[in-house]
Amino acid sequence: MKKTFYLFTFLLFYLLLAACDNTIYNQFASTADGIWEKNEEAILTTSPMRYDATVDEELLLRLEKGAYPFSDICVIVEQTIYPSDATSIDTVVFDLTGGKGRMSDSGISLVEHNLPFKRFALHKGDSIVTVIRHNMTEKSLLGIRDIGIRMEEIKI
């Protein structure tokens, strides 16, 4: 009887946590062998929205611990919302030190960085194609494993 009670409590707790997640998109594009070339684009495409929503978007970057030699990265983010063909192009500098002047030690072999990017409204049927490329002087950036975006619905 106690096992059933604990199992039921665990399942209820798990369902409550899952219900609190407002993430509507979370996807990464991987680089070849942890090297991001200047001419390589990370292309991410969302599925059409099932309803109207306001979303907060984050840029995501996964680095091999200790392999990336710089404290920041400059990226160009081009987003097109379909079917309206509304396009925005942003240049973003990603501070990878968290304002501390040195890289984070967290993570075993990979370190994930999240950068709040923008908030915008999407309508039912909208989908987004995001193209991300680096804008650094170096042509080959070592230690970059994945580039991605996460979108979370904002309850207003």
Short mmCIF file of C-alpha atoms in Angstrom, two decimals:
data_model
loop_
_atom_site.label_atom_id
_atom_site.label_comp_id
_atom_site.label_asym_id
_atom_site.label_seq_id
_atom_site.Cartn_x
_atom_site.Cartn_y
_atom_site.Cartn_z
CA MET A 1 0.00 0.00 0.00
CA LYS A 2 2.84 2.40 0.87
CA LYS A 3 4.59 1.62 -2.43
CA THR A 4 1.45 2.48 -4.35
CA PHE A 5 1.08 5.75 -2.43
CA TYR A 6 4.71 6.73 -3.10
CA LEU A 7 4.45 5.78 -6.76
CA PHE A 8 1.24 7.79 -7.15
CA THR A 9 2.82 10.80 -5.38
CA PHE A 10 5.91 10.61 -7.59
CA LEU A 11 3.84 10.41 -10.78
CA LEU A 12 1.65 13.33 -9.70
CA PHE A 13 4.72 15.43 -8.87
CA TYR A 14 6.29 14.56 -12.25
CA LEU A 15 3.12 15.51 -14.13
CA LEU A 16 2.90 18.82 -12.29
CA LEU A 17 6.49 19.66 -13.21
CA ALA A 18 5.92 18.69 -16.83
CA ALA A 19 2.81 20.87 -16.99
CA CYS A 20 4.82 23.92 -15.85
CA ASP A 21 7.19 23.82 -18.81
CA ASN A 22 6.37 26.62 -21.26
CA THR A 23 8.98 25.60 -23.85
CA ILE A 24 7.49 25.46 -27.32
CA TYR A 25 10.77 25.02 -29.23
CA ASN A 26 14.25 23.87 -28.19
CA GLN A 27 16.60 22.74 -30.94
CA PHE A 28 20.32 22.63 -31.72
CA ALA A 29 22.39 22.34 -34.89
CA SER A 30 25.73 20.58 -34.47
CA THR A 31 29.07 21.60 -35.94
CA ALA A 32 31.43 19.17 -37.62
CA ASP A 33 33.98 17.89 -35.07
CA GLY A 34 33.48 20.87 -32.75
CA ILE A 35 34.72 23.41 -35.32
CA TRP A 36 32.41 26.19 -36.53
CA GLU A 37 33.58 27.43 -39.90
CA LYS A 38 32.95 31.01 -41.08
CA ASN A 39 30.87 29.79 -44.04
CA GLU A 40 28.86 27.28 -41.97
CA GLU A 41 25.30 28.25 -41.03
CA ALA A 42 23.17 26.77 -38.27
CA ILE A 43 19.66 26.53 -39.74
CA LEU A 44 16.75 25.86 -37.39
CA THR A 45 13.09 25.64 -38.46
CA THR A 46 10.07 25.59 -36.18
CA SER A 47 6.83 23.78 -36.89
CA PRO A 48 3.77 25.97 -37.57
CA MET A 49 2.24 27.39 -34.40
CA ARG A 50 -0.99 25.75 -33.28
CA TYR A 51 -2.18 28.93 -31.54
CA ASP A 52 -1.29 32.61 -31.01
CA ALA A 53 1.47 33.16 -28.45
CA THR A 54 4.00 35.65 -27.17
CA VAL A 55 7.41 34.03 -26.83
CA ASP A 56 10.76 34.77 -25.25
CA GLU A 57 13.65 33.50 -27.33
CA GLU A 58 17.13 32.53 -26.15
CA LEU A 59 20.23 31.80 -28.17
CA LEU A 60 22.03 28.66 -27.01
CA LEU A 61 25.66 27.67 -27.39
CA ARG A 62 27.38 24.45 -26.28
CA LEU A 63 31.16 24.60 -25.95
CA GLU A 64 33.74 21.93 -25.30
CA LYS A 65 35.12 22.72 -21.86
CA GLY A 66 38.45 24.56 -22.19
CA ALA A 67 38.61 24.34 -26.01
CA TYR A 68 37.13 27.70 -27.07
CA PRO A 69 39.92 30.33 -26.84
CA PHE A 70 37.83 33.53 -26.65
CA SER A 71 35.71 35.16 -23.93
CA ASP A 72 32.90 36.14 -26.31
CA ILE A 73 31.48 35.37 -29.72
CA CYS A 74 29.76 37.58 -32.27
CA VAL A 75 26.94 35.99 -34.25
CA ILE A 76 24.54 37.15 -36.94
CA VAL A 77 20.98 35.89 -36.46
CA GLU A 78 18.62 36.06 -39.43
CA GLN A 79 15.01 35.10 -38.78
CA THR A 80 12.14 34.89 -41.21
CA ILE A 81 8.57 34.36 -40.03
CA TYR A 82 6.39 32.53 -42.55
CA PRO A 83 3.88 32.97 -44.14
CA SER A 84 4.30 36.76 -43.73
CA ASP A 85 7.97 36.74 -44.89
CA ALA A 86 8.86 39.21 -42.12
CA THR A 87 12.65 39.09 -41.79
CA SER A 88 14.93 40.48 -39.08
CA ILE A 89 18.73 40.42 -39.01
CA ASP A 90 20.52 41.00 -35.70
CA THR A 91 24.19 41.07 -34.75
CA VAL A 92 24.65 39.73 -31.23
CA VAL A 93 27.74 39.61 -29.03
CA PHE A 94 27.59 36.65 -26.68
CA ASP A 95 29.63 37.27 -23.46
CA LEU A 96 30.70 33.79 -22.39
CA THR A 97 32.23 34.87 -19.08
CA GLY A 98 29.03 36.01 -17.40
CA GLY A 99 30.70 39.37 -16.72
CA LYS A 100 33.37 37.67 -14.60
CA GLY A 101 36.17 37.93 -17.16
CA ARG A 102 36.77 34.17 -17.33
CA MET A 103 34.95 31.16 -18.69
CA SER A 104 32.58 29.09 -16.57
CA ASP A 105 33.88 25.85 -15.03
CA SER A 106 30.45 24.20 -14.84
CA GLY A 107 29.81 21.08 -16.87
CA ILE A 108 31.78 17.89 -17.29
CA SER A 109 32.84 18.04 -20.93
CA LEU A 110 30.39 20.59 -22.39
CA VAL A 111 29.35 24.01 -21.11
CA GLU A 112 25.99 25.44 -22.22
CA HIS A 113 25.48 29.19 -22.49
CA ASN A 114 22.03 30.82 -22.78
CA LEU A 115 21.57 34.38 -23.97
CA PRO A 116 18.15 36.04 -23.73
CA PHE A 117 17.54 37.32 -27.25
CA LYS A 118 14.12 38.80 -27.96
CA ARG A 119 10.39 38.70 -27.24
CA PHE A 120 7.84 38.65 -30.04
CA ALA A 121 4.32 37.58 -30.94
CA LEU A 122 3.55 34.61 -33.15
CA HIS A 123 0.20 33.81 -34.73
CA LYS A 124 -1.47 30.52 -35.46
CA GLY A 125 0.20 28.99 -38.52
CA ASP A 126 3.44 31.01 -38.18
CA SER A 127 6.74 29.17 -38.46
CA ILE A 128 10.25 30.59 -38.15
CA VAL A 129 13.42 29.80 -40.04
CA THR A 130 16.48 30.92 -38.08
CA VAL A 131 19.92 31.11 -39.66
CA ILE A 132 22.88 31.70 -37.31
CA ARG A 133 26.47 32.27 -38.46
CA HIS A 134 29.49 33.55 -36.60
CA ASN A 135 31.00 36.95 -37.36
CA MET A 136 34.42 36.49 -35.78
CA THR A 137 37.73 37.39 -37.44
CA GLU A 138 38.92 33.78 -37.14
CA LYS A 139 37.58 31.60 -39.94
CA SER A 140 37.47 28.42 -37.83
CA LEU A 141 36.22 28.53 -34.24
CA LEU A 142 37.40 25.56 -32.19
CA GLY A 143 35.39 24.08 -29.34
CA ILE A 144 31.88 24.99 -30.51
CA ARG A 145 29.74 21.84 -30.55
CA ASP A 146 26.15 23.09 -30.93
CA ILE A 147 24.26 26.27 -31.76
CA GLY A 148 20.57 26.53 -30.95
CA ILE A 149 17.49 28.44 -29.91
CA ARG A 150 14.84 27.97 -27.25
CA MET A 151 11.42 29.62 -27.31
CA GLU A 152 9.19 29.78 -24.26
CA GLU A 153 5.61 30.94 -24.23
CA ILE A 154 4.93 33.95 -22.02
CA LYS A 155 1.62 33.84 -20.20
CA ILE A 156 0.24 37.39 -20.20
#
